[in-house]
Coordinates of C-alpha atoms in Angstrom, one line a residue:
M1 CA -0.1 0.0 0.0
D2 CA 1.4 3.5 -0.8
G3 CA 2.2 5.9 2.0
Y4 CA 2.3 2.9 4.6
A5 CA 5.3 0.4 5.4
G6 CA 2.9 -2.1 5.0
K7 CA 3.6 -4.5 8.4
I8 CA 2.6 -4.7 11.9
L9 CA 5.0 -5.8 14.4
R10 CA 3.4 -8.0 17.3
I11 CA 5.9 -8.8 20.2
D12 CA 4.7 -11.1 23.3
L13 CA 7.2 -10.2 26.0
S14 CA 6.3 -13.3 28.2
K15 CA 6.4 -15.8 25.4
E16 CA 9.3 -13.9 23.7
E17 CA 7.6 -14.5 20.3
I18 CA 8.1 -11.9 17.6
L19 CA 5.6 -11.9 14.8
K20 CA 5.2 -9.9 11.5
E21 CA 1.7 -9.4 9.8
P22 CA 0.6 -7.5 6.7
L23 CA -1.2 -4.3 7.3
S24 CA -4.9 -4.2 6.5
E25 CA -5.9 -2.2 3.7
K26 CA -9.3 -2.0 5.1
M27 CA -8.1 -0.6 8.5
C28 CA -6.0 2.0 6.8
D29 CA -9.3 3.0 4.7
E30 CA -11.4 3.0 7.8
F31 CA -9.1 4.3 10.8
I32 CA -6.0 6.0 8.5
G33 CA -3.1 5.4 10.9
G34 CA -1.9 7.0 14.4
R35 CA -4.3 7.5 16.8
G36 CA -7.1 5.5 14.8
F37 CA -5.0 2.4 14.8
V38 CA -4.6 2.8 18.4
A39 CA -8.4 3.1 19.2
K40 CA -9.2 0.2 16.9
T41 CA -6.7 -2.1 18.2
L42 CA -7.5 -1.5 22.0
Y43 CA -11.3 -1.8 21.4
E44 CA -10.7 -5.0 19.6
E45 CA -7.6 -6.7 21.4
L46 CA -7.6 -5.3 25.1
P47 CA -9.3 -7.8 27.4
P48 CA -12.1 -5.7 29.3
D49 CA -11.4 -4.8 32.6
T50 CA -7.7 -5.4 32.5
D51 CA -5.5 -3.6 35.0
P52 CA -3.2 -0.9 33.3
F53 CA -0.2 -2.7 34.8
D54 CA -1.3 -6.3 34.0
K55 CA 0.9 -8.1 31.2
D56 CA -2.3 -8.3 29.3
N57 CA -2.6 -4.5 28.7
L58 CA -1.4 -3.7 25.2
F59 CA 1.5 -1.1 24.5
I60 CA 1.0 0.3 21.0
I61 CA 3.2 2.2 18.8
A62 CA 1.4 3.7 15.6
T63 CA 2.4 5.9 12.9
G64 CA 0.5 7.4 10.0
P65 CA 0.4 7.7 6.2
L66 CA 2.0 11.1 6.3
S67 CA 4.9 10.1 8.7
G68 CA 8.0 10.1 7.2
H69 CA 7.5 11.4 4.0
F70 CA 8.8 15.0 2.3
L71 CA 6.3 17.5 3.8
P72 CA 6.1 19.6 6.9
A73 CA 6.5 18.2 10.2
S74 CA 5.8 14.6 9.4
G75 CA 7.6 13.3 12.5
K76 CA 4.9 12.2 14.9
T77 CA 4.6 9.0 16.6
H78 CA 1.8 7.7 18.4
F79 CA 1.3 5.7 21.6
G80 CA -1.7 4.0 23.3
S81 CA -2.7 1.8 25.9
K82 CA -5.0 1.5 28.7
S83 CA -4.4 4.5 31.0
P84 CA -2.7 4.0 34.7
A85 CA -3.9 7.8 35.4
T86 CA -7.5 7.3 34.6
G87 CA -8.2 3.6 33.8
G88 CA -9.8 4.4 30.5
Y89 CA -8.4 4.9 26.9
A90 CA -5.0 6.4 26.8
D91 CA -2.9 7.7 24.1
S92 CA -0.1 10.3 23.7
N93 CA 2.2 11.3 21.0
M94 CA 5.3 12.8 20.3
G95 CA 7.6 14.3 17.7
G96 CA 11.4 13.6 17.0
H97 CA 12.6 11.0 14.7
F98 CA 11.3 7.7 16.1
G99 CA 8.2 7.3 13.8
P100 CA 9.7 8.0 10.5
A101 CA 12.5 5.3 11.5
L102 CA 10.3 2.6 12.6
K103 CA 8.4 3.1 8.8
Y104 CA 11.8 3.0 7.6
A105 CA 12.4 -0.4 9.3
G106 CA 9.1 -1.7 7.6
Y107 CA 6.5 -1.1 10.3
D108 CA 3.6 1.1 10.6
M109 CA 2.7 -0.2 14.0
A110 CA 4.1 -2.2 17.0
V111 CA 1.6 -4.2 19.4
I112 CA 3.3 -5.1 22.6
I113 CA 2.2 -7.4 25.3
G114 CA 3.4 -9.6 28.1
K115 CA 6.3 -8.6 30.5
T116 CA 9.8 -9.9 30.3
K117 CA 11.3 -11.7 33.3
T118 CA 14.1 -9.3 33.7
P119 CA 14.7 -5.6 32.5
S120 CA 15.0 -5.4 28.9
Y121 CA 15.0 -3.2 25.9
L122 CA 13.7 -3.8 22.3
F123 CA 16.3 -4.0 19.4
I124 CA 14.9 -3.2 16.0
E125 CA 16.8 -2.9 12.8
D126 CA 14.9 -3.7 9.7
D127 CA 14.0 -7.4 9.8
T128 CA 16.1 -7.9 12.9
I129 CA 14.1 -7.8 16.1
E130 CA 15.6 -8.8 19.6
I131 CA 14.6 -8.6 23.1
R132 CA 18.0 -7.7 24.8
S133 CA 18.9 -7.3 28.4
A134 CA 18.8 -3.6 29.7
K135 CA 20.6 -4.5 33.1
A136 CA 23.1 -1.7 32.3
Y137 CA 20.6 0.8 31.9
W138 CA 17.9 0.2 34.4
G139 CA 17.9 2.7 37.2
K140 CA 19.4 5.6 34.9
G141 CA 17.5 8.7 34.1
S142 CA 15.6 8.8 30.6
L143 CA 18.3 11.3 29.1
T144 CA 21.3 9.4 30.8
C145 CA 20.0 6.2 29.1
E146 CA 19.7 7.6 25.7
E147 CA 23.1 9.0 25.8
M148 CA 24.5 5.4 27.0
M149 CA 22.5 3.5 24.3
K150 CA 23.5 6.0 21.5
K151 CA 27.1 5.5 22.5
D152 CA 26.6 1.6 22.5
L153 CA 24.3 1.3 19.5
G154 CA 25.5 4.2 17.2
E155 CA 24.1 7.8 16.4
E156 CA 21.6 6.5 13.8
F157 CA 19.5 4.6 16.2
Q158 CA 16.3 6.3 17.2
I159 CA 15.7 5.5 20.9
L160 CA 12.7 5.7 23.2
T161 CA 13.4 5.5 27.1
I162 CA 11.9 5.6 30.4
G163 CA 13.3 6.8 33.5
P164 CA 13.1 5.9 37.2
A165 CA 9.7 7.2 37.3
G166 CA 8.5 4.6 34.7
E167 CA 10.4 1.9 36.4
N168 CA 8.8 2.7 39.9
L169 CA 5.2 2.5 37.9
V170 CA 4.2 6.2 38.8
K171 CA 1.1 7.0 37.1
F172 CA 2.3 10.0 35.2
A173 CA 5.4 8.5 33.8
C174 CA 6.3 9.5 30.3
I175 CA 8.3 8.3 27.6
S176 CA 11.3 10.2 26.4
H177 CA 13.2 10.4 22.8
D178 CA 15.8 12.7 21.4
F179 CA 16.8 14.4 24.5
G180 CA 13.8 16.3 24.9
R181 CA 10.7 15.1 23.1
Q182 CA 8.1 13.2 25.4
A183 CA 5.2 11.0 25.1
G184 CA 3.8 12.7 28.4
R185 CA 0.2 12.4 28.9
T186 CA -1.7 9.3 30.6
G187 CA 1.1 7.4 32.3
I188 CA 2.1 5.6 29.2
G189 CA 5.8 5.5 30.5
A190 CA 4.4 3.4 33.5
V191 CA 3.1 0.9 31.1
L192 CA 6.2 0.3 29.5
G193 CA 7.8 0.1 32.9
S194 CA 5.2 -2.5 34.1
K195 CA 6.7 -4.6 31.2
N196 CA 10.0 -4.3 32.2
I197 CA 11.0 -2.6 29.2
K198 CA 13.4 0.3 29.6
A199 CA 13.9 1.4 26.1
I200 CA 13.1 0.8 22.6
A201 CA 16.0 1.2 19.8
V202 CA 15.1 1.4 16.1
R203 CA 17.1 1.9 12.9
G204 CA 15.4 1.6 9.5
T205 CA 17.3 1.6 6.3
G206 CA 14.3 1.1 3.6
S207 CA 11.8 3.4 1.9
I208 CA 8.2 4.0 1.7
P209 CA 6.2 3.3 -1.5
V210 CA 4.5 6.5 -2.6
N211 CA 1.7 6.5 -5.4
D212 CA 2.8 9.6 -7.5
V213 CA 6.6 10.6 -6.5
E214 CA 6.9 13.5 -8.8
K215 CA 3.4 14.8 -7.4
A216 CA 4.4 14.0 -3.9
Y217 CA 7.3 15.9 -4.3
A218 CA 5.9 18.9 -5.8
K219 CA 3.3 18.9 -3.3
G220 CA 5.6 18.6 -0.6
K221 CA 7.7 21.4 -1.6
D222 CA 4.7 23.6 -2.3
A223 CA 3.7 22.9 1.3
F224 CA 7.2 24.0 2.7
E225 CA 6.9 27.3 0.5
K226 CA 3.3 28.1 1.7
V227 CA 4.3 27.5 5.7
S228 CA 7.3 29.8 4.9
Q229 CA 5.2 32.7 3.5
K230 CA 2.6 32.6 6.3
P231 CA 2.8 36.0 8.4
G232 CA 4.0 34.3 11.7
F233 CA 6.6 32.2 10.1
K234 CA 9.6 34.2 11.1
G235 CA 8.1 35.3 14.6
W236 CA 7.0 31.7 15.7
T237 CA 10.3 29.9 15.7
P238 CA 12.6 32.3 18.2
E239 CA 10.4 31.5 21.2
G240 CA 8.3 28.4 20.1
T241 CA 5.3 27.7 22.2
A242 CA 6.7 29.9 25.1
G243 CA 5.8 32.9 22.7
I244 CA 2.2 32.8 24.2
T245 CA 3.2 33.2 27.8
D246 CA 2.8 37.0 28.1
W247 CA -0.7 36.8 26.0
V248 CA -2.2 33.9 28.3
N249 CA -1.1 35.9 31.5
E250 CA -2.5 39.1 30.4
I251 CA -6.1 37.8 29.4
G252 CA -6.2 36.1 32.8
A253 CA -6.0 32.5 31.8
F254 CA -2.6 31.8 33.4
P255 CA -2.7 29.1 36.3
A256 CA -1.1 30.5 39.6
K257 CA -0.6 28.9 43.1
N258 CA -2.2 25.5 41.8
F259 CA -5.0 27.4 40.0
Q260 CA -6.1 29.4 42.9
T261 CA -6.0 32.5 40.6
S262 CA -5.3 33.4 36.9
H263 CA -2.6 35.8 36.6
I264 CA 1.0 36.3 38.0
D265 CA 3.2 39.3 38.3
H266 CA 6.4 37.8 37.3
G267 CA 5.5 36.6 33.7
H268 CA 7.9 38.5 32.1
M269 CA 10.8 36.8 34.0
I270 CA 9.5 33.3 32.6
N271 CA 8.4 34.1 29.0
G272 CA 9.7 33.3 25.7
K273 CA 11.9 36.4 25.4
K274 CA 13.6 35.3 28.6
I275 CA 14.6 31.9 27.2
I276 CA 16.2 33.6 24.3
E277 CA 18.2 35.9 26.7
R278 CA 19.1 33.6 29.4
L279 CA 18.9 29.8 27.9
K280 CA 18.7 29.5 24.5
I281 CA 21.8 28.0 22.5
T282 CA 20.1 26.8 19.3
D283 CA 16.6 25.9 17.7
K284 CA 15.8 22.2 17.7
G285 CA 13.4 20.7 15.3
C286 CA 11.6 17.3 14.8
Y287 CA 11.6 15.2 11.5
C288 CA 11.1 17.6 8.4
C289 CA 9.8 20.6 10.5
P290 CA 10.6 24.1 9.1
T291 CA 9.4 25.7 12.3
P292 CA 11.4 24.2 15.0
C293 CA 9.7 25.0 18.4
G294 CA 12.4 23.1 20.6
K295 CA 14.8 25.3 22.2
Y296 CA 18.0 23.6 23.4
G297 CA 19.8 25.6 26.1
H298 CA 21.5 25.7 29.4
T299 CA 20.4 26.6 32.8
K300 CA 22.2 27.6 35.9
T301 CA 20.6 27.6 39.5
A302 CA 21.5 27.5 43.1
L303 CA 20.6 23.6 43.2
G304 CA 22.7 22.9 40.0
S305 CA 23.2 23.5 36.1
A306 CA 21.9 21.3 33.1
Y307 CA 21.6 21.4 29.5
M308 CA 18.0 20.6 28.3
E309 CA 15.4 21.2 25.7
G310 CA 12.7 23.6 26.7
P311 CA 10.9 24.8 28.7
E312 CA 7.5 25.0 26.4
F313 CA 4.5 26.7 27.4
E314 CA 2.8 24.2 29.4
T315 CA 5.7 23.7 31.5
I316 CA 6.2 27.4 31.8
S317 CA 2.5 27.6 33.1
L318 CA 2.4 24.8 35.5
F319 CA 6.2 25.1 36.9
G320 CA 6.3 29.1 36.5
G321 CA 2.6 29.8 37.4
S322 CA 1.0 26.8 39.2
C323 CA 4.4 26.2 41.5
M324 CA 5.2 30.1 41.2
L325 CA 8.6 29.6 40.2
K326 CA 10.0 33.0 39.7
T327 CA 12.6 32.8 36.9
I328 CA 13.4 30.9 33.6
E329 CA 16.2 29.2 35.0
E330 CA 14.5 27.8 37.7
V331 CA 11.6 26.5 35.3
A332 CA 14.2 25.2 33.0
Y333 CA 15.8 23.1 35.9
A334 CA 12.5 21.8 37.1
N335 CA 12.2 20.9 33.2
F336 CA 15.5 18.9 33.2
L337 CA 14.7 17.1 36.2
C338 CA 11.4 15.7 35.0
D339 CA 12.9 14.9 31.9
E340 CA 15.5 12.8 33.5
L341 CA 13.2 11.1 36.1
G342 CA 10.8 10.3 33.2
I343 CA 7.8 12.4 34.3
D344 CA 5.2 14.5 32.5
T345 CA 6.2 18.0 33.3
I346 CA 2.3 18.9 33.5
S347 CA 1.3 16.5 36.0
G348 CA 4.8 16.5 37.8
A349 CA 4.1 20.4 38.5
S350 CA 0.5 20.0 39.3
V351 CA 1.2 16.9 42.0
A352 CA 3.8 19.2 43.4
A353 CA 1.4 22.4 43.7
F354 CA -1.4 20.3 44.9
A355 CA 1.1 18.9 47.8
I356 CA 2.4 22.6 48.7
E357 CA -1.3 23.7 48.9
C358 CA -2.1 20.9 51.4
F359 CA 0.7 21.6 53.5
E360 CA 0.0 25.5 53.5
K361 CA -3.7 24.5 54.5
G362 CA -2.5 22.2 57.5
I363 CA -3.7 18.8 55.9
I364 CA -0.4 17.4 55.8
S365 CA 2.4 17.9 57.9
A366 CA 6.3 18.5 57.4
D367 CA 6.6 15.0 58.9
D368 CA 4.2 13.6 56.3
I369 CA 6.3 15.2 53.6
G370 CA 9.8 14.9 55.1
K371 CA 10.5 18.7 55.1
K372 CA 8.7 22.1 54.8
V373 CA 7.6 23.0 51.5
E374 CA 6.4 26.3 49.9
F375 CA 5.5 27.8 46.5
S376 CA 8.2 30.0 44.5
D377 CA 11.1 27.5 46.1
L378 CA 12.9 25.5 43.6
E379 CA 14.2 23.3 46.7
S380 CA 10.8 22.5 47.3
I381 CA 9.9 21.5 43.8
V382 CA 12.9 19.4 43.4
Y383 CA 12.3 17.6 46.6
L384 CA 8.6 17.0 45.8
L385 CA 9.6 15.7 42.3
N386 CA 12.0 13.2 43.6
L387 CA 9.8 12.1 46.2
M388 CA 6.8 11.0 44.1
S389 CA 9.4 9.9 41.2
L390 CA 11.3 7.5 43.6
R391 CA 8.4 6.7 45.9
Q392 CA 10.6 7.9 48.8
N393 CA 8.0 7.5 51.6
D394 CA 4.4 6.9 52.2
L395 CA 3.2 10.3 51.2
G396 CA 5.7 10.0 47.7
D397 CA 4.1 6.6 47.3
L398 CA 0.5 8.3 47.4
L399 CA 1.8 11.2 44.9
A400 CA 2.9 9.0 42.3
Q401 CA -0.9 8.1 42.0
G402 CA -1.6 11.6 40.9
V403 CA -3.9 14.3 42.3
K404 CA -7.2 12.4 42.1
I405 CA -6.0 9.1 44.0
A406 CA -3.9 11.4 46.4
S407 CA -6.7 13.8 47.4
E408 CA -9.2 10.8 47.6
N409 CA -6.9 9.4 50.3
I410 CA -5.7 12.5 51.9
G411 CA -9.4 13.9 52.0
N412 CA -10.0 17.1 54.4
G413 CA -11.4 19.0 51.5
S414 CA -8.4 18.5 49.5
E415 CA -10.4 16.9 46.7
K416 CA -11.9 20.5 45.8
F417 CA -8.4 21.5 44.9
A418 CA -7.0 18.6 43.1
I419 CA -7.0 19.9 39.5
H420 CA -8.1 17.1 37.1
V421 CA -10.6 15.6 35.1
K422 CA -10.9 11.8 34.9
G423 CA -7.5 11.5 36.9
L424 CA -5.5 13.4 34.4
E425 CA -4.0 16.7 35.6
W426 CA -5.1 19.9 34.0
T427 CA -2.7 21.6 31.6
G428 CA -1.8 25.7 31.4
Y429 CA -4.9 27.5 30.9
E430 CA -7.1 28.6 33.8
C431 CA -10.8 28.7 32.6
R432 CA -13.2 30.2 35.1
N433 CA -13.8 33.0 32.2
A434 CA -13.2 30.7 29.2
P435 CA -16.3 28.4 29.0
S436 CA -15.4 27.0 25.5
M437 CA -12.0 26.0 26.7
M438 CA -13.3 24.8 30.1
L439 CA -15.7 22.8 28.0
A440 CA -12.9 21.3 25.9
Y441 CA -11.0 20.2 29.4
M442 CA -14.2 18.8 30.5
T443 CA -14.8 16.3 27.4
A444 CA -11.4 15.5 26.2
D445 CA -11.0 11.9 25.7
I446 CA -8.0 11.0 27.6
G447 CA -8.7 13.5 30.7
A448 CA -7.9 17.1 31.2
H449 CA -5.8 18.1 28.2
H450 CA -5.7 21.1 25.7
N451 CA -4.2 19.2 22.6
R452 CA -7.6 17.9 21.7
A453 CA -9.4 21.2 21.3
W454 CA -7.5 24.8 21.8
V455 CA -10.5 27.1 21.5
L456 CA -9.4 29.6 23.9
G457 CA -9.3 32.0 21.0
H458 CA -13.2 31.5 20.6
D459 CA -13.4 32.7 24.1
V460 CA -11.2 35.8 23.7
V461 CA -12.4 37.1 20.4
G462 CA -15.7 35.0 19.6
S463 CA -14.4 33.1 16.8
A464 CA -11.8 30.5 15.9
T465 CA -8.4 31.8 14.8
N466 CA -4.8 30.7 14.7
V467 CA -2.5 31.7 17.4
H468 CA -0.2 34.2 15.8
D469 CA -3.4 36.3 14.8
L470 CA -4.5 36.3 18.6
I471 CA -1.0 37.3 19.7
S472 CA -0.7 39.8 17.1
A473 CA -4.1 41.5 18.2
G474 CA -2.7 42.1 21.6
A475 CA -4.4 41.6 25.0
G476 CA -4.6 45.0 25.7
S477 CA -7.1 45.7 22.6
D478 CA -10.6 45.3 22.6
K479 CA -9.9 41.5 21.9
R480 CA -10.0 40.7 25.8
P481 CA -12.4 38.1 26.9
K482 CA -15.8 38.7 26.2
A483 CA -18.9 37.6 28.3
I484 CA -19.9 34.2 28.4
V485 CA -21.1 32.9 25.2
S486 CA -24.1 30.4 24.9
G487 CA -23.4 26.7 25.5
K488 CA -24.5 26.0 22.0
D489 CA -21.9 28.0 20.3
S490 CA -19.1 26.5 22.9
A491 CA -20.2 22.9 22.1
K492 CA -19.9 23.7 18.1
F493 CA -16.5 25.2 18.2
V494 CA -15.2 22.4 20.7
I495 CA -16.7 19.6 18.6
D496 CA -15.2 21.1 15.5
S497 CA -11.9 21.4 17.2
Q498 CA -12.0 18.0 18.4
H499 CA -12.6 16.6 15.1
T500 CA -9.9 18.8 13.4
R501 CA -6.8 18.4 15.7
P502 CA -7.0 14.7 16.6
A503 CA -7.1 14.2 12.5
F504 CA -3.5 15.2 12.4
D505 CA -3.1 12.2 14.8
L506 CA -4.2 10.0 12.3
L507 CA -2.1 11.3 9.7
G508 CA 1.4 11.1 11.8
C509 CA 2.3 15.0 11.1
C510 CA 2.2 17.9 13.6
R511 CA -0.6 20.4 13.8
L512 CA 1.5 23.4 14.7
Q513 CA 1.7 24.8 11.3
M514 CA -2.0 24.8 11.0
M515 CA -2.7 25.9 14.6
E516 CA -0.1 28.7 15.2
L517 CA 0.6 29.9 11.5
G518 CA -2.7 29.1 9.7
F519 CA -1.3 26.5 7.1
E520 CA -4.7 25.3 5.4
V521 CA -6.1 21.8 6.4
E522 CA -6.9 21.2 2.8
N523 CA -3.2 21.0 2.0
Y524 CA -3.1 17.6 4.2
A525 CA -5.8 16.0 2.4
E526 CA -4.1 16.6 -0.9
L527 CA -0.8 15.3 0.3
Y528 CA -2.8 12.1 1.6
T529 CA -4.0 11.7 -1.9
V530 CA -0.9 12.0 -3.7
I531 CA 1.1 10.0 -1.4
T532 CA -1.4 7.1 -1.1
G533 CA -3.2 7.3 -4.4
K534 CA -6.5 7.3 -2.6
K535 CA -8.8 10.3 -2.8
M536 CA -9.6 12.0 0.5
T537 CA -11.2 15.4 1.1
W538 CA -10.5 17.0 4.6
D539 CA -14.0 16.7 5.1
D540 CA -13.7 12.9 4.7
L541 CA -10.8 12.9 7.2
L542 CA -13.2 14.7 9.7
K543 CA -15.8 12.1 9.3
I544 CA -13.3 9.6 10.3
S545 CA -12.0 11.7 13.1
E546 CA -15.6 11.8 14.4
K547 CA -15.8 8.0 14.4
I548 CA -12.6 7.7 16.3
W549 CA -14.1 10.1 19.0
N550 CA -17.1 8.0 19.6
L551 CA -14.8 4.9 19.5
T552 CA -12.6 6.4 22.5
R553 CA -15.7 7.3 24.4
M554 CA -16.9 4.0 24.3
I555 CA -13.7 2.4 25.3
S556 CA -13.5 4.4 28.5
A557 CA -17.2 3.6 29.0
R558 CA -16.4 -0.1 28.8
E559 CA -13.1 0.1 31.2
I560 CA -14.1 2.8 33.7
K561 CA -16.9 1.9 36.5
D562 CA -19.9 4.2 36.4
F563 CA -18.3 6.1 33.4
G564 CA -20.4 9.2 32.4
R565 CA -21.6 12.6 32.9
N566 CA -20.2 12.7 36.6
L567 CA -16.6 12.2 35.1
D568 CA -16.9 15.2 33.0
Y569 CA -17.0 17.9 35.4
P570 CA -14.0 20.1 36.2
P571 CA -12.6 20.7 39.8
V572 CA -14.8 22.2 42.3
R573 CA -12.6 25.0 42.6
F574 CA -13.6 26.3 39.4
Y575 CA -17.3 26.7 40.2
E576 CA -17.2 27.3 43.9
E577 CA -14.3 29.9 44.1
P578 CA -14.4 33.1 42.3
T579 CA -10.9 34.2 41.0
P580 CA -9.4 36.5 43.8
S581 CA -7.2 38.4 41.5
G582 CA -6.1 39.4 38.1
P583 CA -8.0 40.4 34.9
N584 CA -10.9 38.3 35.6
K585 CA -11.2 39.0 39.5
G586 CA -14.6 37.8 41.0
H587 CA -15.4 35.6 38.2
C588 CA -16.4 31.9 38.9
I589 CA -18.4 29.7 36.3
S590 CA -21.6 28.3 38.3
L591 CA -22.6 24.5 38.1
K592 CA -25.8 25.5 36.1
E593 CA -23.7 26.9 33.5
L594 CA -21.5 23.6 33.4
D595 CA -24.6 21.6 33.0
E596 CA -25.8 23.7 30.2
L597 CA -22.2 23.4 28.4
L598 CA -22.6 19.5 28.8
D599 CA -26.0 19.4 27.9
A600 CA -25.4 21.4 24.6
Y601 CA -22.3 19.3 23.6
Y602 CA -23.9 16.0 24.5
G603 CA -26.9 17.0 22.2
A604 CA -24.9 18.3 19.5
R605 CA -22.7 14.9 19.4
G606 CA -25.8 12.6 19.7
W607 CA -25.1 11.5 23.0
D608 CA -27.5 10.8 25.7
K609 CA -27.8 12.9 29.0
N610 CA -25.2 10.7 30.7
G611 CA -22.8 11.5 27.7
I612 CA -22.7 8.0 26.3
P613 CA -23.0 7.9 22.3
T614 CA -26.8 6.2 21.5
K615 CA -27.4 3.7 19.1
K616 CA -28.2 6.0 16.2
T617 CA -24.9 7.9 16.5
L618 CA -23.0 4.7 16.6
D619 CA -24.9 3.5 13.5
R620 CA -24.4 7.1 11.9
V621 CA -20.7 7.4 12.3
G622 CA -19.9 3.9 11.3
L623 CA -19.5 2.0 14.7
K624 CA -22.7 -0.1 14.2
H625 CA -20.9 -3.2 15.7
M626 CA -20.6 -1.8 18.7
I627 CA -24.5 -1.3 19.3

């Protein structure tokens, strides 16, 4: 099949069996790739009620039809499993170079089950697949492990690693690659750790068939030229995602002190400009990327110095805002430590902020923690990150479960400020005055995550727009946040975005050129057509994306007890505590407004009042077999 490598790699670690099977053309037509392959495989092959750390849980790596081809930012790799963080559907993706390398080795997807008897890593070099000892690497940090393996195997190998957090089954452990790229969300690194797999190394020397090479080359070249001509092209790269820090803070959507409020006074000390001034050595891009958002740099703090990639906006907002670190050097050091320990910076910072607030309120003591901790103190943050990642005492063991389980065990009102949805910690936008973005978090299929539907622009200007245009307008203009829009309008924008953004996760390419620069989505459908030889419009892709959205909802409904509307509500803090300061002082969305948002959303999706797809909807989207 054109566009695809053509094979699925299946590895049973317990039996030490390695099988290769042809990729189904029917699966490609109906689910495209990436996230679509993950959802289909989990639904069909995951035994219901499997514990996330059971050997029968699946660990899936999937690429898309555009992965590894000559077009902008075609380096995405998708991972899937049953989530340790939520107990439901899980996927997470990363950039870098691993996905293209896997396709060049001849595989579109790998499905891994079982557990090795001793710490191991997977070696993949074209037709050679081996389960090798990882004794020399076990216990090492993610970055250290990758450096060691590059020296042992060769620089040409693309390597995935987990850190001590993954080995210790921390429920928000991540997978690292390329010294700074992470599949950070849903605890996917802990699943790999539960299988005793420290790393996966791949080198591919093959090629991928293309339906019309000349047309594909011409279309790819045209895409690069179009991206380079977008107004935000030159302005986007120097700061990367950190470029929105000032704007988010100025409109009152920046999380501060565990989301107690939505604005910080030290924003100018932790923004993209400070990365350029004080950290940055060079830009760092993923495979085939014309707008490298990675910033490789060096930080120096009182606790130590480090070379690292980052920090990106989410890390800045959670460590610089929710944990209140006051300098970009401190934020970067926390970023480095998370990367080395192998934990998601979003969840890691959120758990640390939650613990500090519990301590400030007298809910947990210094004896429980092992020391006094406070906001704005790097030493406290570093201590807590090590505590949870290494499970160093009873509290560290509890914090390693994430804020949902930790708050349920700690009690004493801490549940109200455990900032999560479905067990996944909230990312970098405070939404008490942003109903559309609030709804996006509430209904994201993996838990509280912004990447499914970034619709903050709708709350600010009343229409969908790209990030460059929003920031160019200026937060001080008349385009500040408007009054709350209707639930019906919010539902429409959220649903549209939940189909559009995850469509890129099917194709295997990055969405930032579309999202940040306004590169037209129709280009991707045209690229798919010339590469695969199959006619596909963007509307066709959106219909498949909608089908997969319903499928992931049904997977979680099957796997999570009492799943439904009750799990779609945001933290109590957001609807009981008005914002105490900042541009949106005094604002608090009400429970009635949240219910109106959910009612409008469920109705527009064709789901029942409990948020479960109806038989009619499943039939309409092509999931009749699920009825």
